[in-house]
XYZ file of N, CA and C in Angstrom:
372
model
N -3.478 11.743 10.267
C -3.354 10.295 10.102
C -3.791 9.565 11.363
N -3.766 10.176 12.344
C -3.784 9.283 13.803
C -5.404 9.215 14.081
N -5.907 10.711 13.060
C -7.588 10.507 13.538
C -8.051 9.723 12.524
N -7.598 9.309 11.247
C -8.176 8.495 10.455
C -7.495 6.759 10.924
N -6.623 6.804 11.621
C -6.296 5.324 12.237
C -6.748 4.781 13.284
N -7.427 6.076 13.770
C -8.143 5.852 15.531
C -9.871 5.190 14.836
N -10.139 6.325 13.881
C -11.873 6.015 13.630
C -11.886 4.611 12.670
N -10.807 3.585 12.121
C -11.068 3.011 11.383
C -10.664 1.626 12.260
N -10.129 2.128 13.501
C -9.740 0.883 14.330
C -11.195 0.684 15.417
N -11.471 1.930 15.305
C -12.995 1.661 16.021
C -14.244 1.563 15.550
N -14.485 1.291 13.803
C -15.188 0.610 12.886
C -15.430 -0.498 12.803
N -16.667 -1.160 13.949
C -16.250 -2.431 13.509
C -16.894 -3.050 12.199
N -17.653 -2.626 11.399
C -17.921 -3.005 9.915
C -16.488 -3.171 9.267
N -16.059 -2.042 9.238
C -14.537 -2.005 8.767
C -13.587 -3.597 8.826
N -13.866 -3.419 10.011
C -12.718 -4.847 10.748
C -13.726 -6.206 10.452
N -14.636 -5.860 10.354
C -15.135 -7.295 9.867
C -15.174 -7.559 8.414
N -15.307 -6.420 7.394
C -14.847 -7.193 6.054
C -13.699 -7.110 6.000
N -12.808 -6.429 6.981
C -11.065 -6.389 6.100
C -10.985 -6.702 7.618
N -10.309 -8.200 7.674
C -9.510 -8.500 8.844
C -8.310 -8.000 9.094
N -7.222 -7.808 8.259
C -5.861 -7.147 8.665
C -6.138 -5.296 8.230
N -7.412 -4.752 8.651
C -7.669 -3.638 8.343
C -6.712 -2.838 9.597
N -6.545 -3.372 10.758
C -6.068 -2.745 12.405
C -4.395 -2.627 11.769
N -3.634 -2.994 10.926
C -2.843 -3.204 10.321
C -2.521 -2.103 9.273
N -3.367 -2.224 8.152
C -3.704 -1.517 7.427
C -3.282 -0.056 7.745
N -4.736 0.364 8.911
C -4.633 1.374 9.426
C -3.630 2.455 10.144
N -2.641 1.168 10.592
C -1.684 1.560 11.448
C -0.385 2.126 10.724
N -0.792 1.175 9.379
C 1.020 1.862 8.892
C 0.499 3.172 8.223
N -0.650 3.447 7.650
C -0.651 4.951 6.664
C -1.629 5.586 6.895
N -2.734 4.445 7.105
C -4.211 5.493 7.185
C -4.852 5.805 5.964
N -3.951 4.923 5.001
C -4.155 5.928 3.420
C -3.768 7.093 3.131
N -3.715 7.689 1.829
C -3.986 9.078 1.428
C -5.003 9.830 1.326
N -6.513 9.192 1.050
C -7.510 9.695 1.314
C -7.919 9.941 3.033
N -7.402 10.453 3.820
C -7.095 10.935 5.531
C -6.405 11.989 4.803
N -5.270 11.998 4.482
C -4.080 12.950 4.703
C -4.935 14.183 3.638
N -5.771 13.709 2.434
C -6.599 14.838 1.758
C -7.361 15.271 2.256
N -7.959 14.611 3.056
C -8.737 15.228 4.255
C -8.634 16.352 5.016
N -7.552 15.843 5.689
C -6.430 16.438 6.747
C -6.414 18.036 6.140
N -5.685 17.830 4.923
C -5.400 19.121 3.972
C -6.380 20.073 3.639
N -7.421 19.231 3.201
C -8.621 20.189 2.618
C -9.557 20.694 3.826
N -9.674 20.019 5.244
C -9.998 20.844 6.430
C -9.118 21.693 6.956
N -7.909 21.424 6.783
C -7.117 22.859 7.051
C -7.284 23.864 6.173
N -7.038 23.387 4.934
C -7.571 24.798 3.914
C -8.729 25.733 4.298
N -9.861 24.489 4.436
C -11.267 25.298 4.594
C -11.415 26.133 6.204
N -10.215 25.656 6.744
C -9.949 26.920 8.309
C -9.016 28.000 8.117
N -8.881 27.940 7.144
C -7.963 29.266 6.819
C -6.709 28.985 7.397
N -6.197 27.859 7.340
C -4.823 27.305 8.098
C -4.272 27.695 9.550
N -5.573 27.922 10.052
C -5.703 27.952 11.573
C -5.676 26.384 11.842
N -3.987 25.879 12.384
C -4.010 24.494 12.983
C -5.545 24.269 13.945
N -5.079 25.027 15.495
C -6.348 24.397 16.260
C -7.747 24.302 15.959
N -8.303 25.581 14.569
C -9.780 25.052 14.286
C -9.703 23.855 13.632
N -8.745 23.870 12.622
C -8.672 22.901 11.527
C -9.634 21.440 12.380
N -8.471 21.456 13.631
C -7.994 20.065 14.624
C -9.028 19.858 15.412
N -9.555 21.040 15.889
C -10.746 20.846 15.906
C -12.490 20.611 15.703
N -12.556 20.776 14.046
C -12.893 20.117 13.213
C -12.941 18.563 12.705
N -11.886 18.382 12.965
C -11.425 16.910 12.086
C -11.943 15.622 13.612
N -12.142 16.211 14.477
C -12.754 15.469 15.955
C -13.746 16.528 16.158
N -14.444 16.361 15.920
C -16.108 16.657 16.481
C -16.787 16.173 17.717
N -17.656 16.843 18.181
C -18.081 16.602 19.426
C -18.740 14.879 19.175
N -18.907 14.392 17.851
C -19.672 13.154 17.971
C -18.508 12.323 17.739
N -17.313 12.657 17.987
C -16.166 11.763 17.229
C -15.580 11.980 16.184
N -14.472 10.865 15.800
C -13.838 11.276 14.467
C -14.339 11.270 13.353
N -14.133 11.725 12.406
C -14.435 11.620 11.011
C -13.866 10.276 10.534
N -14.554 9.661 9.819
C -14.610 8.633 9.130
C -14.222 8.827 7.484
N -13.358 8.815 6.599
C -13.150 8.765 5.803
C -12.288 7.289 4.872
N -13.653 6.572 4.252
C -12.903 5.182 3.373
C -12.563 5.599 2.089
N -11.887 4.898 1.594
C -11.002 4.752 0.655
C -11.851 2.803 -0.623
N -11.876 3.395 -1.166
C -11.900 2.102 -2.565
C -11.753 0.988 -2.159
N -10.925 0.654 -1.535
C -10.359 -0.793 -0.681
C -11.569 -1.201 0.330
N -12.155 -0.374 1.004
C -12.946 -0.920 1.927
C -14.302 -0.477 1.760
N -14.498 -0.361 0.420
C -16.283 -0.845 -0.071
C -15.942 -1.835 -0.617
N -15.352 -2.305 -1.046
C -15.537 -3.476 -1.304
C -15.211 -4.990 -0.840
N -15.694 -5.841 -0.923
C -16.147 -6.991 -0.150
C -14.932 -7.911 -0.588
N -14.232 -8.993 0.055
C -13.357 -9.769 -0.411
C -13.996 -10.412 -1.926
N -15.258 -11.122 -1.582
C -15.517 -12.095 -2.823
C -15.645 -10.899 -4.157
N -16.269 -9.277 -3.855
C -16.245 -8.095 -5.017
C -14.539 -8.010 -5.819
N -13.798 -8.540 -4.343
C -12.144 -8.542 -5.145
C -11.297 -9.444 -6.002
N -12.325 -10.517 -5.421
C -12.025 -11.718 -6.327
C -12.275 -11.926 -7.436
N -13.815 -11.291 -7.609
C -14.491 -11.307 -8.768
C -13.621 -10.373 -9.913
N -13.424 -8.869 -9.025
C -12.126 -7.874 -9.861
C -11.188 -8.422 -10.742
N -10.576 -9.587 -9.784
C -9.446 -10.008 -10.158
C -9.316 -11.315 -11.152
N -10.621 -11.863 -11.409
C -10.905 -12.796 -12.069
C -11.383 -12.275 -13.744
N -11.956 -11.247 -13.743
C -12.265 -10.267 -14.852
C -11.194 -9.505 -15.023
N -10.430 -8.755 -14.368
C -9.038 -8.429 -15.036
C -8.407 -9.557 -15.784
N -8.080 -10.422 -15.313
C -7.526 -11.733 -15.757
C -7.885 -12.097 -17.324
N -9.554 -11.877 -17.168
C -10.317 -12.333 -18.504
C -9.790 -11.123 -19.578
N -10.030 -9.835 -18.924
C -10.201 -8.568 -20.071
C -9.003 -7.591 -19.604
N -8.420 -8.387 -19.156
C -7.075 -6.776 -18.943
C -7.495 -5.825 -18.278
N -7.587 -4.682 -18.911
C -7.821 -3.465 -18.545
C -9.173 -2.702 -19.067
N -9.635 -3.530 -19.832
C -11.016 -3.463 -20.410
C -12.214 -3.166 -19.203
N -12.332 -1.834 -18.660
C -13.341 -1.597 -17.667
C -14.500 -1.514 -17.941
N -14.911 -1.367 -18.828
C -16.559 -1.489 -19.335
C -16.496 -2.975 -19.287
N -16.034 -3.581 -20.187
C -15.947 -5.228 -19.911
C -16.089 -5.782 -18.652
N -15.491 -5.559 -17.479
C -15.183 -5.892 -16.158
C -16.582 -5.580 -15.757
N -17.118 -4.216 -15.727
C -18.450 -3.623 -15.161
C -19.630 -4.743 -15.699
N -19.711 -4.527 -16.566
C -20.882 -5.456 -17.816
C -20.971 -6.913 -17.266
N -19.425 -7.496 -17.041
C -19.981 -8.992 -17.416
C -20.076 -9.150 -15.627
N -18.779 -8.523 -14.530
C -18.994 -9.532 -13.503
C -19.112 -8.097 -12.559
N -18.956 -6.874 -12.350
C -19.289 -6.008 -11.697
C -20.944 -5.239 -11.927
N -21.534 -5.533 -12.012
C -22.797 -4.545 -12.875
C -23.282 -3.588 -11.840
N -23.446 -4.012 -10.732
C -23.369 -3.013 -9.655
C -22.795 -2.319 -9.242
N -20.999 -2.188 -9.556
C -20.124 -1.060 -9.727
C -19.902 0.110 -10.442
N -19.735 1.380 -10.075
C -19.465 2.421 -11.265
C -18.788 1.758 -11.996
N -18.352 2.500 -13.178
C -17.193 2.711 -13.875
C -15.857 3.400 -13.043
N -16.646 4.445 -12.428
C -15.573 4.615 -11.470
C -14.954 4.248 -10.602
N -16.032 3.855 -9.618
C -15.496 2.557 -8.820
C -14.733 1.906 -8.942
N -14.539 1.220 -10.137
C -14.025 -0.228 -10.321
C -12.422 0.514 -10.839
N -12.440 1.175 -12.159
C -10.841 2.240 -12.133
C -10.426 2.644 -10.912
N -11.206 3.366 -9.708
C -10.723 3.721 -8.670
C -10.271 2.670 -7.905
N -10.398 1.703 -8.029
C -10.312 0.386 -7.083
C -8.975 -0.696 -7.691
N -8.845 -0.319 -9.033
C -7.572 -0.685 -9.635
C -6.639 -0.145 -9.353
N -6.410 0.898 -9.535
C -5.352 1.898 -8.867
C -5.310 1.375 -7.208
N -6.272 1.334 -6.702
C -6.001 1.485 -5.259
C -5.633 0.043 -4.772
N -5.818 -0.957 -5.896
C -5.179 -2.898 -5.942
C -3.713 -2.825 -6.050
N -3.187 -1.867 -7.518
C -2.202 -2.553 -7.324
C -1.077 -1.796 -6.421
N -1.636 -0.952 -5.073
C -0.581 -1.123 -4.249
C -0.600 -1.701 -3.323
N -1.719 -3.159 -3.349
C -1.429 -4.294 -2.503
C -0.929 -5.437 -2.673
N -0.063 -5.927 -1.715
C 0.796 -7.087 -1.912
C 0.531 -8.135 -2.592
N -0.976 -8.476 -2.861
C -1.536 -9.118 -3.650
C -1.063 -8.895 -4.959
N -0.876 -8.047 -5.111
C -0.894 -7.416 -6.923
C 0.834 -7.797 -7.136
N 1.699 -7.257 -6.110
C 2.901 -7.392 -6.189
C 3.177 -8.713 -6.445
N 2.688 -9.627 -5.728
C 3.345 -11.216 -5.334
C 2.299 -12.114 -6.747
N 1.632 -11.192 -7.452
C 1.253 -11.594 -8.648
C 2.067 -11.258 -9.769
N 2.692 -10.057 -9.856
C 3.491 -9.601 -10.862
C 4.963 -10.305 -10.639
N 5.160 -10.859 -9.261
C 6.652 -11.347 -9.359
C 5.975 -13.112 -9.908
């Protein structure tokens, strides 16, 4: 978690579409880090120090984003304006106001909405 909070605080693409990203970063890092984390230890044969040394490379940390940060504030707005229209209707969402998004994308990016406060302080 600390190498996926270190490389995303020193992203500055990152920090310029997601301003409270230094935030973000700090409380979890996400879960996509911690699968990371896991699946480079696996692939060292659960040798901690190769693993660890792997996951920091001589060029730096590994960079691993998450759903939340491909996409652009106004891409979230738009999300959230087509949910609104079609529910849960993801072909709908893709078609009329995403067309440049997977299908996957855009499911992956729902899931990964509503565990932001946004979503919460909409449902209350």
């Amino acid at each position: 978690r600390a190498v996926g909070t270190f490389a995303r605080a020193l992203d500055c693409s990152s920090s310029i579409r997601q301003p409270s990203l230094h935030m973000s970063a700090a409380a979890a890092s996400r879960d996509i880090t911690l699968f990371h984390a896991m699946d480079t230890l696996q692939r060292n044969g659960y040798d901690l120090a190769k693993a660890m040394s792997t996951l920091v490379p001589q060029g730096g940390p590994v960079l691993c984003r998450d759903e939340m940060e491909e996409w652009s504030a106004s891409e979230a707005m738009l999300f959230e304006e087509a949910l609104e229209k079609y529910g849960k209707d993801f072909n709908d969402i893709r078609q009329d106001f995403l067309p440049w998004k997977s299908l996957a994308s855009i499911v992956q990016f729902y899931y990964m909405w509503k565990t932001t406060d946004r979503y919460i302080q909409q449902v209350r």
